[in-house]
Structures are given as structure tokens and as C-alpha cells.
Short mmCIF file of the C-alpha atoms (twelve columns), coordinates in Angstrom:
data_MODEL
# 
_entry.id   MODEL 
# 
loop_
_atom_site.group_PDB 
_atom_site.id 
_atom_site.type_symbol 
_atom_site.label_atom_id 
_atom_site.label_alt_id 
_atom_site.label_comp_id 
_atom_site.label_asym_id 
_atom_site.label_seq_id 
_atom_site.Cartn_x 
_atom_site.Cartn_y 
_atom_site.Cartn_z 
_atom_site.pdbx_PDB_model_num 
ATOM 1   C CA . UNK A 1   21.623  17.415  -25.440 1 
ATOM 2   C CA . UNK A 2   23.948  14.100  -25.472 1 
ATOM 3   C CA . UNK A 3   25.820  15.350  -22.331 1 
ATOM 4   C CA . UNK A 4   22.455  15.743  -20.632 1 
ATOM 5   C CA . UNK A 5   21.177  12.133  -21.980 1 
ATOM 6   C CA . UNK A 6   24.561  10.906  -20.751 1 
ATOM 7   C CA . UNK A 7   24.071  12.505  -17.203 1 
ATOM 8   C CA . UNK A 8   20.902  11.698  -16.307 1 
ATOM 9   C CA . UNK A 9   21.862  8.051   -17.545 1 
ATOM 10  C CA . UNK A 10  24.601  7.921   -15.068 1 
ATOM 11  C CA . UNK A 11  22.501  9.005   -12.261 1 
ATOM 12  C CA . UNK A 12  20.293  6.721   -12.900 1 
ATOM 13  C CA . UNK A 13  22.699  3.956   -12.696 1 
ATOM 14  C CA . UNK A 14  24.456  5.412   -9.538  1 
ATOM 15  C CA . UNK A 15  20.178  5.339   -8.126  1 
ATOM 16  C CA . UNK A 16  19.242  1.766   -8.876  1 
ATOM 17  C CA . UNK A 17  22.413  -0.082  -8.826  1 
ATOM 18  C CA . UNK A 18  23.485  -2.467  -6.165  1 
ATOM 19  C CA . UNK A 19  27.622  -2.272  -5.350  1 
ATOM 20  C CA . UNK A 20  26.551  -3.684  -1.572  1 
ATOM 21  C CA . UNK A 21  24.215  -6.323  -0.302  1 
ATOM 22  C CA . UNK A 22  21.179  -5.907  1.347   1 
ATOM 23  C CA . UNK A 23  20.869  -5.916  4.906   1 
ATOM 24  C CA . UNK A 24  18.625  -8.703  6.088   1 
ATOM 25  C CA . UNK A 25  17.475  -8.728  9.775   1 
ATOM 26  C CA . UNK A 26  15.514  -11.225 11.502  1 
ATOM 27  C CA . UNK A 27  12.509  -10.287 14.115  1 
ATOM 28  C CA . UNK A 28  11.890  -13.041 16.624  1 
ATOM 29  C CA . UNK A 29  8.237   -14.151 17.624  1 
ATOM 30  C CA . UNK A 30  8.596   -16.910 20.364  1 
ATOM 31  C CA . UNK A 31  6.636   -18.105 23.155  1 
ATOM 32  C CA . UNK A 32  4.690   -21.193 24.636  1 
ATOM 33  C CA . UNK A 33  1.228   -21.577 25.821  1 
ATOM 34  C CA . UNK A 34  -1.121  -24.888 26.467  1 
ATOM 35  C CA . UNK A 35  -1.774  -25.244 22.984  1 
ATOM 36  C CA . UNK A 36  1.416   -24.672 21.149  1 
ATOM 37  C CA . UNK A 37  4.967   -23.727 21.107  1 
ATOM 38  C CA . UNK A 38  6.038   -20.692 18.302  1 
ATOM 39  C CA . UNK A 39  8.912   -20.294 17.142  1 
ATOM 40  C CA . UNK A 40  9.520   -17.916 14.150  1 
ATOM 41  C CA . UNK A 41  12.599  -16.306 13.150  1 
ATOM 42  C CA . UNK A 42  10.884  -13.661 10.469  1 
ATOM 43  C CA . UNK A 43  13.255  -12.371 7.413   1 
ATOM 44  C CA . UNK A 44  13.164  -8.185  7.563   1 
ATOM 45  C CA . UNK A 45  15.165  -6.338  3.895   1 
ATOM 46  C CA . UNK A 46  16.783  -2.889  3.810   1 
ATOM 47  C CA . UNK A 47  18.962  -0.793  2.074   1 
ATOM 48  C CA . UNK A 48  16.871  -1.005  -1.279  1 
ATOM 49  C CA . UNK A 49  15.969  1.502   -3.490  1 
ATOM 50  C CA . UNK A 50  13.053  0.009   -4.627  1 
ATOM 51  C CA . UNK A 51  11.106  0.951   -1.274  1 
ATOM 52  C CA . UNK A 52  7.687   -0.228  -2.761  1 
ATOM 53  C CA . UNK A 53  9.071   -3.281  -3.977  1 
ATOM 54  C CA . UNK A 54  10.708  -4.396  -0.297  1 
ATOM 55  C CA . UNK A 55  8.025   -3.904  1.589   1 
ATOM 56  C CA . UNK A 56  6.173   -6.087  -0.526  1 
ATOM 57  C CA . UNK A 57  8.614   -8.669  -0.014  1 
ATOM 58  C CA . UNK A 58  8.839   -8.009  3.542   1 
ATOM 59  C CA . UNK A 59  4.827   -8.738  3.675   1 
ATOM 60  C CA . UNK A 60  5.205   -11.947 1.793   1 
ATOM 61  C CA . UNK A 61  8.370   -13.441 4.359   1 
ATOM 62  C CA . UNK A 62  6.068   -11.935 7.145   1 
ATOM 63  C CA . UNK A 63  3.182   -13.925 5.763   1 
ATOM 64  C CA . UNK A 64  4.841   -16.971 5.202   1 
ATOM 65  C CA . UNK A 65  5.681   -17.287 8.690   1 
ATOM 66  C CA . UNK A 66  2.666   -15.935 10.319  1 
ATOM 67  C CA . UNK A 67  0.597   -18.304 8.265   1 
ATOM 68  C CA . UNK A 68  1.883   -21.141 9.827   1 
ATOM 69  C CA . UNK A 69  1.319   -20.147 12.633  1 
ATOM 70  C CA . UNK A 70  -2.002  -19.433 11.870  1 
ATOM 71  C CA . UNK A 71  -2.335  -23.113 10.902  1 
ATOM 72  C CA . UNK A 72  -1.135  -24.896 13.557  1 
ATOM 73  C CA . UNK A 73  -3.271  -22.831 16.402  1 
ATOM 74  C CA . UNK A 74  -6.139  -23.790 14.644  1 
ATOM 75  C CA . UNK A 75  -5.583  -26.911 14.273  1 
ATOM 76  C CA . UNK A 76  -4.177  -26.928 18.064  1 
ATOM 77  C CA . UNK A 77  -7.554  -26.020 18.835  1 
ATOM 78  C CA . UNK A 78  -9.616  -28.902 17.088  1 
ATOM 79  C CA . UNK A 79  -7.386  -31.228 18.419  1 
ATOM 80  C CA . UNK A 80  -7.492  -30.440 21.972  1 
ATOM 81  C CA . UNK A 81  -11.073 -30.132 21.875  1 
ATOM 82  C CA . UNK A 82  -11.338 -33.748 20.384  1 
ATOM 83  C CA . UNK A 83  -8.938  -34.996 22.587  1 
ATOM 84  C CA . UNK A 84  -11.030 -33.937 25.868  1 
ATOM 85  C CA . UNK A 85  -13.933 -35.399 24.080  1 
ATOM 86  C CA . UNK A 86  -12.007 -38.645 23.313  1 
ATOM 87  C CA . UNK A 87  -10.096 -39.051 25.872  1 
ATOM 88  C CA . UNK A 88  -6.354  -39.666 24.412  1 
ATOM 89  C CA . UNK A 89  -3.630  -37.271 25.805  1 
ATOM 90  C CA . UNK A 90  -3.013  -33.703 23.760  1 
ATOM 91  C CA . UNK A 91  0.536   -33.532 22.834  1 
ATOM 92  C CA . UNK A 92  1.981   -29.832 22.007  1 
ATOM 93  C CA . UNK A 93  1.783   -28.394 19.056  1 
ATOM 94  C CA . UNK A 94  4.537   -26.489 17.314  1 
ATOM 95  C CA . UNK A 95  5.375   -23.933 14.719  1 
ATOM 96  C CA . UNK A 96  8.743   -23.022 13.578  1 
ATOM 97  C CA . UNK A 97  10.011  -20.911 11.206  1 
ATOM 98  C CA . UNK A 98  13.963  -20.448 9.948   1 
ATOM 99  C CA . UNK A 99  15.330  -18.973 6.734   1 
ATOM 100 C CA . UNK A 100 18.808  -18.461 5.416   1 
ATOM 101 C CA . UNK A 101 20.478  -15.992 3.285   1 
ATOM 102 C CA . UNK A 102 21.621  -17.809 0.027   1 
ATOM 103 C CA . UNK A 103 22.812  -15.221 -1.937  1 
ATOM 104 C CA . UNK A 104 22.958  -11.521 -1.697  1 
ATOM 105 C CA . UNK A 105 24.590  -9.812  -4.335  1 
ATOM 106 C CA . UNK A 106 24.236  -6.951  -7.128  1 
ATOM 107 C CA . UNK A 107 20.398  -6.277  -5.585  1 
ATOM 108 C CA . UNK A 108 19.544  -10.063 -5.929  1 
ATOM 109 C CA . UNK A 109 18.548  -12.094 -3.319  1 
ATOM 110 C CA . UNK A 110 17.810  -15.520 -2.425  1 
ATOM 111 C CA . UNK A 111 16.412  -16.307 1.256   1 
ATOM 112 C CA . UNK A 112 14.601  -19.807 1.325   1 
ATOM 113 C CA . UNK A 113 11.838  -19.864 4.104   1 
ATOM 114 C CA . UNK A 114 12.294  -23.444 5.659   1 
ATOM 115 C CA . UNK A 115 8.656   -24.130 8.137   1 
ATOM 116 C CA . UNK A 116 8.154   -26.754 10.750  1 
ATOM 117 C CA . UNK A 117 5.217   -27.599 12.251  1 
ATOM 118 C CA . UNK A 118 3.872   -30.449 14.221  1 
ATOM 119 C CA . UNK A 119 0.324   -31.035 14.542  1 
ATOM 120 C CA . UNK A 120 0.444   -34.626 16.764  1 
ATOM 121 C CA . UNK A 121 1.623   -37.954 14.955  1 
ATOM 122 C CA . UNK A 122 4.220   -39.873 14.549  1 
ATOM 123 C CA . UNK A 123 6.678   -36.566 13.197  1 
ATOM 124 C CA . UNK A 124 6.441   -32.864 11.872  1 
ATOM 125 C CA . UNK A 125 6.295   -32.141 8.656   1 
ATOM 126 C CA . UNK A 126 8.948   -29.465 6.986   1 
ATOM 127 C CA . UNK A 127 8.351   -27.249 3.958   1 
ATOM 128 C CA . UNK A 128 10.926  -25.257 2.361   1 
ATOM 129 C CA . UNK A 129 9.507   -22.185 0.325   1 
ATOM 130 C CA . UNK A 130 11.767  -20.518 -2.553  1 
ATOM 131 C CA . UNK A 131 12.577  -16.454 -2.562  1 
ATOM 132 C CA . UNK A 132 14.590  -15.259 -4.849  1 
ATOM 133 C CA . UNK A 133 14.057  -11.780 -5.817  1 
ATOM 134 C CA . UNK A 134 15.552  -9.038  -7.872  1 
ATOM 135 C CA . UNK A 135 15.302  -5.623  -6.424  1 
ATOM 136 C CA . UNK A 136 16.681  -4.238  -9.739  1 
ATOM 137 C CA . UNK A 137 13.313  -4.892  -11.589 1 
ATOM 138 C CA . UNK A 138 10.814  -5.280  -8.736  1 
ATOM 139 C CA . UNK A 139 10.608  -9.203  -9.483  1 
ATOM 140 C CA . UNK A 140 10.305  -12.061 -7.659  1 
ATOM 141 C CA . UNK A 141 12.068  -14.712 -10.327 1 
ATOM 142 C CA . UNK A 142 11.158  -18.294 -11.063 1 
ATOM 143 C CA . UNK A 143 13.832  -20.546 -11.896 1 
ATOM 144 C CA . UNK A 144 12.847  -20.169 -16.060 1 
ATOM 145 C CA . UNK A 145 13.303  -16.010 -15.294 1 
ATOM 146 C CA . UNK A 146 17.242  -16.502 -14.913 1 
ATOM 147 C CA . UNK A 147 17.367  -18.128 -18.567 1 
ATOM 148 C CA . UNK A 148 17.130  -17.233 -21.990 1 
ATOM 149 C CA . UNK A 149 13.774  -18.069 -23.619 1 
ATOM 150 C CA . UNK A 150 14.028  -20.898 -26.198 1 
ATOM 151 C CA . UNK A 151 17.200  -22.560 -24.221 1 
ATOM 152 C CA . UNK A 152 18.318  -25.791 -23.333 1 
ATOM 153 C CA . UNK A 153 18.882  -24.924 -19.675 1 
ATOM 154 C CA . UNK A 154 15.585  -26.828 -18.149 1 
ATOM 155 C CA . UNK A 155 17.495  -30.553 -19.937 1 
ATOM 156 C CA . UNK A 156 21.226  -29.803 -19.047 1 
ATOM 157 C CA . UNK A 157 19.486  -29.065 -15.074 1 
ATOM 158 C CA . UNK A 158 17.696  -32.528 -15.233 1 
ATOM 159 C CA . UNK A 159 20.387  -34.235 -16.896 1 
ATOM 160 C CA . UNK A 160 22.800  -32.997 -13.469 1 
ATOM 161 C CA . UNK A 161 19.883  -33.727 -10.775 1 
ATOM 162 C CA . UNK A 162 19.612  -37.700 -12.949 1 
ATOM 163 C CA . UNK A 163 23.402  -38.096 -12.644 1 
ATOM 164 C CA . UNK A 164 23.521  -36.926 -8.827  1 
ATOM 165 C CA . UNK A 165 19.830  -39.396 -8.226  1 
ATOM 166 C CA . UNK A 166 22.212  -42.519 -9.810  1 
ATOM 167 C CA . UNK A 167 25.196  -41.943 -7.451  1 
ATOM 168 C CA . UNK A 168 23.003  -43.051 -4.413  1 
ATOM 169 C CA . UNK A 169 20.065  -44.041 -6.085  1 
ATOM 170 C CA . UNK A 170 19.204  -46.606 -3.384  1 
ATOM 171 C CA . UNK A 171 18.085  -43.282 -1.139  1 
ATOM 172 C CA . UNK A 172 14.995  -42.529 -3.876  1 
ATOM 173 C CA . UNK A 173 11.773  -44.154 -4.597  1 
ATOM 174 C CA . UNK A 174 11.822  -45.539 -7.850  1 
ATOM 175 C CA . UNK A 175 9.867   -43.268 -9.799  1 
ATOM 176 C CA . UNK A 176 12.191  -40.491 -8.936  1 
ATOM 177 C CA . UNK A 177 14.055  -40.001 -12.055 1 
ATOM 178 C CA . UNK A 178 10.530  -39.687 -14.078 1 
ATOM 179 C CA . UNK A 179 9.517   -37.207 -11.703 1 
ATOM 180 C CA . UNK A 180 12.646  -35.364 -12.353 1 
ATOM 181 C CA . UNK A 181 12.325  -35.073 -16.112 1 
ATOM 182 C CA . UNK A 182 8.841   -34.117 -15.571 1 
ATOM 183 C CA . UNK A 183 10.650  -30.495 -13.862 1 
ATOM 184 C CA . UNK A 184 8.203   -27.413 -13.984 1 
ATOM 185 C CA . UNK A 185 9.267   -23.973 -15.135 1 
ATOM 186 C CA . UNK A 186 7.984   -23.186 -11.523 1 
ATOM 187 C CA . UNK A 187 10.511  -25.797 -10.157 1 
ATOM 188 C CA . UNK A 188 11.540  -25.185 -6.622  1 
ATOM 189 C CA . UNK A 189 15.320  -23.553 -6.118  1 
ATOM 190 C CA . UNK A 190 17.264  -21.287 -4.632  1 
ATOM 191 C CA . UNK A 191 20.522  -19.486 -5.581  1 
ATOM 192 C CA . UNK A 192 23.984  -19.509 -3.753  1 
ATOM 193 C CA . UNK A 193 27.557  -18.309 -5.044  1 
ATOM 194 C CA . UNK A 194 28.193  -21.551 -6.567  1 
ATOM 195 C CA . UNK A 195 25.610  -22.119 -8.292  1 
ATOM 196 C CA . UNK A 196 21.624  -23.419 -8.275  1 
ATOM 197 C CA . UNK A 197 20.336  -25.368 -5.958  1 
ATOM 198 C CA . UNK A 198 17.363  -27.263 -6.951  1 
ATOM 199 C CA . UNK A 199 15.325  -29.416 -4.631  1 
ATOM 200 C CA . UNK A 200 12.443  -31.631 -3.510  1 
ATOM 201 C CA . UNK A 201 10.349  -31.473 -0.578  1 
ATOM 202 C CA . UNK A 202 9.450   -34.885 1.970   1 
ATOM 203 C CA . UNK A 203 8.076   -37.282 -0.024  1 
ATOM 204 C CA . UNK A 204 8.343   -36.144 -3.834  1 
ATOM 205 C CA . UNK A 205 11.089  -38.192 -4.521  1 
ATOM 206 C CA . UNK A 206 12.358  -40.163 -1.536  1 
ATOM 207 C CA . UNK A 207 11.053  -40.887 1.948   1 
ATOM 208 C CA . UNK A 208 10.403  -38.856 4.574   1 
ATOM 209 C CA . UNK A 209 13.765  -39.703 6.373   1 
ATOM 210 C CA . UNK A 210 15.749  -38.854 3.469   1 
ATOM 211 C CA . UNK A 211 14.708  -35.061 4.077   1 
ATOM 212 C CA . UNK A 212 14.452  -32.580 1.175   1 
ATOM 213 C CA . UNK A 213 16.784  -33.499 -1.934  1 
ATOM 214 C CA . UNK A 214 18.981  -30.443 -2.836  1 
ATOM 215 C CA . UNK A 215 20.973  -30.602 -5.931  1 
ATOM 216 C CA . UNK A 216 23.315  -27.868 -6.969  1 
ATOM 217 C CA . UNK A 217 24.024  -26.970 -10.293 1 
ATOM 218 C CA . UNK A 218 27.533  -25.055 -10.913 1 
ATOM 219 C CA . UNK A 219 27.074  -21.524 -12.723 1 
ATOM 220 C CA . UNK A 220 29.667  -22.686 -14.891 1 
ATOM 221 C CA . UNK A 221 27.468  -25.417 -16.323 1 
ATOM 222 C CA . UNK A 222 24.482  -22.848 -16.904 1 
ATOM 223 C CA . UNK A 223 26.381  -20.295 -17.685 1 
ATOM 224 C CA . UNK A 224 25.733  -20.295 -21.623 1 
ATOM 225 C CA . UNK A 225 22.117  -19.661 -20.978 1 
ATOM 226 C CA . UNK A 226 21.598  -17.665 -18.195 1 
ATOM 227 C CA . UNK A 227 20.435  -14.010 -18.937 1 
ATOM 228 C CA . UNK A 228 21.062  -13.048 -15.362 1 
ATOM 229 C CA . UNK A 229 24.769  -12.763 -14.599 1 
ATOM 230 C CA . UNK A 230 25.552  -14.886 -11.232 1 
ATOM 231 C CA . UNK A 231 28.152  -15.515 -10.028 1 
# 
């Protein structure tokens, strides 16, 4: 009975476990009409075992991008209309989408969505959205799902984003480091294979021109309570 146990425990193992990345394509949807220019480079995962679980993931990335494009078209729409009706010249609209492959080992992956649009103005605005998931356990993790409960992790991760604020601190608005040490469990990141990058989008804690604030955190600093091992 043990050798059986033992067996099926090692196929199970050789099933779920992750010796290669996943393979991460990209499908293009571009094109220009009078409204609006598109632009989307869409995220598409293979090579898991977990079918269920990717094609989940592969709806969300799809819906991220399609979504904004959703949102600009309509609001391409209102604004031509009113600009017939008032007379001031229609500038193009534009949606763009990009994302990048962080980190992509041992079945976890982290692929931040990063979406343009411009809707008239004086500029765009860009959002970055977080994915990281873990195609071990069918999870999309939050940055407080890679620690151990009841650690220190969330203070040591402020404590490094403070230090890195103070080196150039005339680049942030001056409530930045309060907003800082105010950091969610939900707080925006995304993982790469030196460590975790946390980050701010336009306006949270510095101006528009300063872009979004990334701030990486070495695994060797988190190390000690991370549950996850990353390296």
C-alpha cells in the first residue's frame, strides 16, 4: 500500500509541476477609423496543466484590453457628436494596450497589463493593472498571498519604498510618504527575478509627469517571510 501511496504521489508531482515556463503569446487587434485609433497587443497562456484555470486568465487579459477599448469608442462617440454640435475640432481618440512578461517561473507568472487611452485634452492617461498568478493552485495572488500571515513583511516593504521616496524626494507631492504607510494588502505589484516591484499609478503620489513610481524590493530582503519561494 505505501509503494502505491508513493506512486501515485510522484505522478502527481510529475502532472502539476512546472520545470519550464509558460508560453505567453500575444494576439494583435489594430486598426484606425474616424473615431479612434486601437491598438492592443492581447496576452494569450499555454502549456498549463491547469486548463480551466488558463482560460480563465486568458478571459480576464482579454477583458482588460477589450474593455478599454470599449471605453474609449464610447466615449469617441459622445464627443464627436458634441463636437459637431459645438463646433470645436474632434481630435482622435486612442486605445492602447501593452503588457510585459515579469516573471515566469515554476508555474508562476507575473504579466502587468499597462493601458493607454486618450479621450481629447491636454494628454492620455496610463493605467497599469497587476497579474500575477499561480497556475499551481488556480490563484490569482495579491501581494499579502506571497507572505506568511501574522508577518512583518507589509512594514519592512514601506520602510524600502520611504527610503527610495527620500533619495529624490523633490519628484513627490508631499503627502507621499503618508500615503505610503497607508499600503493596502491589495497594494499594486508585480514580480520579476530580483525581486518585487511595487508601484503607484499618475497622480497617487507624484505628478502626472513623473509617470508611475515603481519600487523594487530585493527577494533577499523579504525573504524571511515569504511563503512562496521566488527567486
Amino acid at each position: 500500500m505505501k509503494r502505491i501511496v508513493l506512486v501515485i504521489t510522484l505522478a502527481l508531482f510529475v502532472l502539476t509541476g512546472y520545470s519550464q515556463p509558460l508560453t505567453v503569446r500575444t494576439k494583435l487587434i489594430k486598426y484606425t477609423n474616424e473615431l479612434m485609433e486601437v491598438d492592443l497587443h492581447i496576452p494569450i497562456i499555454s502549456g498549463a496543466t491547469n486548463q480551466a484555470f488558463q482560460r480563465n486568465v486568458n478571459r480576464l487579459l482579454r477583458k482588460q484590453s477589450l474593455d478599454l477599448k470599449r471605453e474609449v469608442e464610447k466615449q469617441a462617440r459622445e464627443n464627436a457628436v458634441l463636437s459637431k454640435k459645438q463646433g470645436f475640432p474632434y481630435r482622435l481618440h486612442s486605445a492602447v494596450s501593452r503588457f510585459t512578461v515579469t516573471y515566469n517561473k515554476n508555474g508562476i507568472l507575473s504579466i502587468p497589463v499597462t493601458l493607454y487611452s486618450y479621450t481629447g485634452g491636454a494628454h492620455g492617461m496610463t493605467v497599469k493593472v497587476p497579474n500575477t498568478f499561480d497556475f499551481n493552485t488556480g490563484k490569482q495572488l495579491q501581494l499579502s498571498d506571497i507572505f506568511k500571515k501574522g508577518s512583518n513583511y507589509k512594514q519592512v516593504i514601506i520602510h524600502e519604498v520611504i527610503t527610495q521616496i527620500k533619495k529624490e524626494s523633490d519628484v513627490y507631492f508631499d503627502n507621499a510618504i503618508d500615503v505610503v504607510k497607508n499600503m493596502p494588502d491589495n497594494q499594486p505589484y508585480y514580480l520579476t527575478n530580483n525581486g518585487i516591484v511595487v508601484y503607484y499609478g499618475l497622480y497617487e503620489i507624484a505628478p502626472y509627469a513623473a509617470g508611475i513610481r515603481e519600487f523594487l524590493i530585493p527577494f533577499s530582503t523579504l525573504q524571511p517571510f515569504m511563503k512562496i519561494t521566488l527567486s
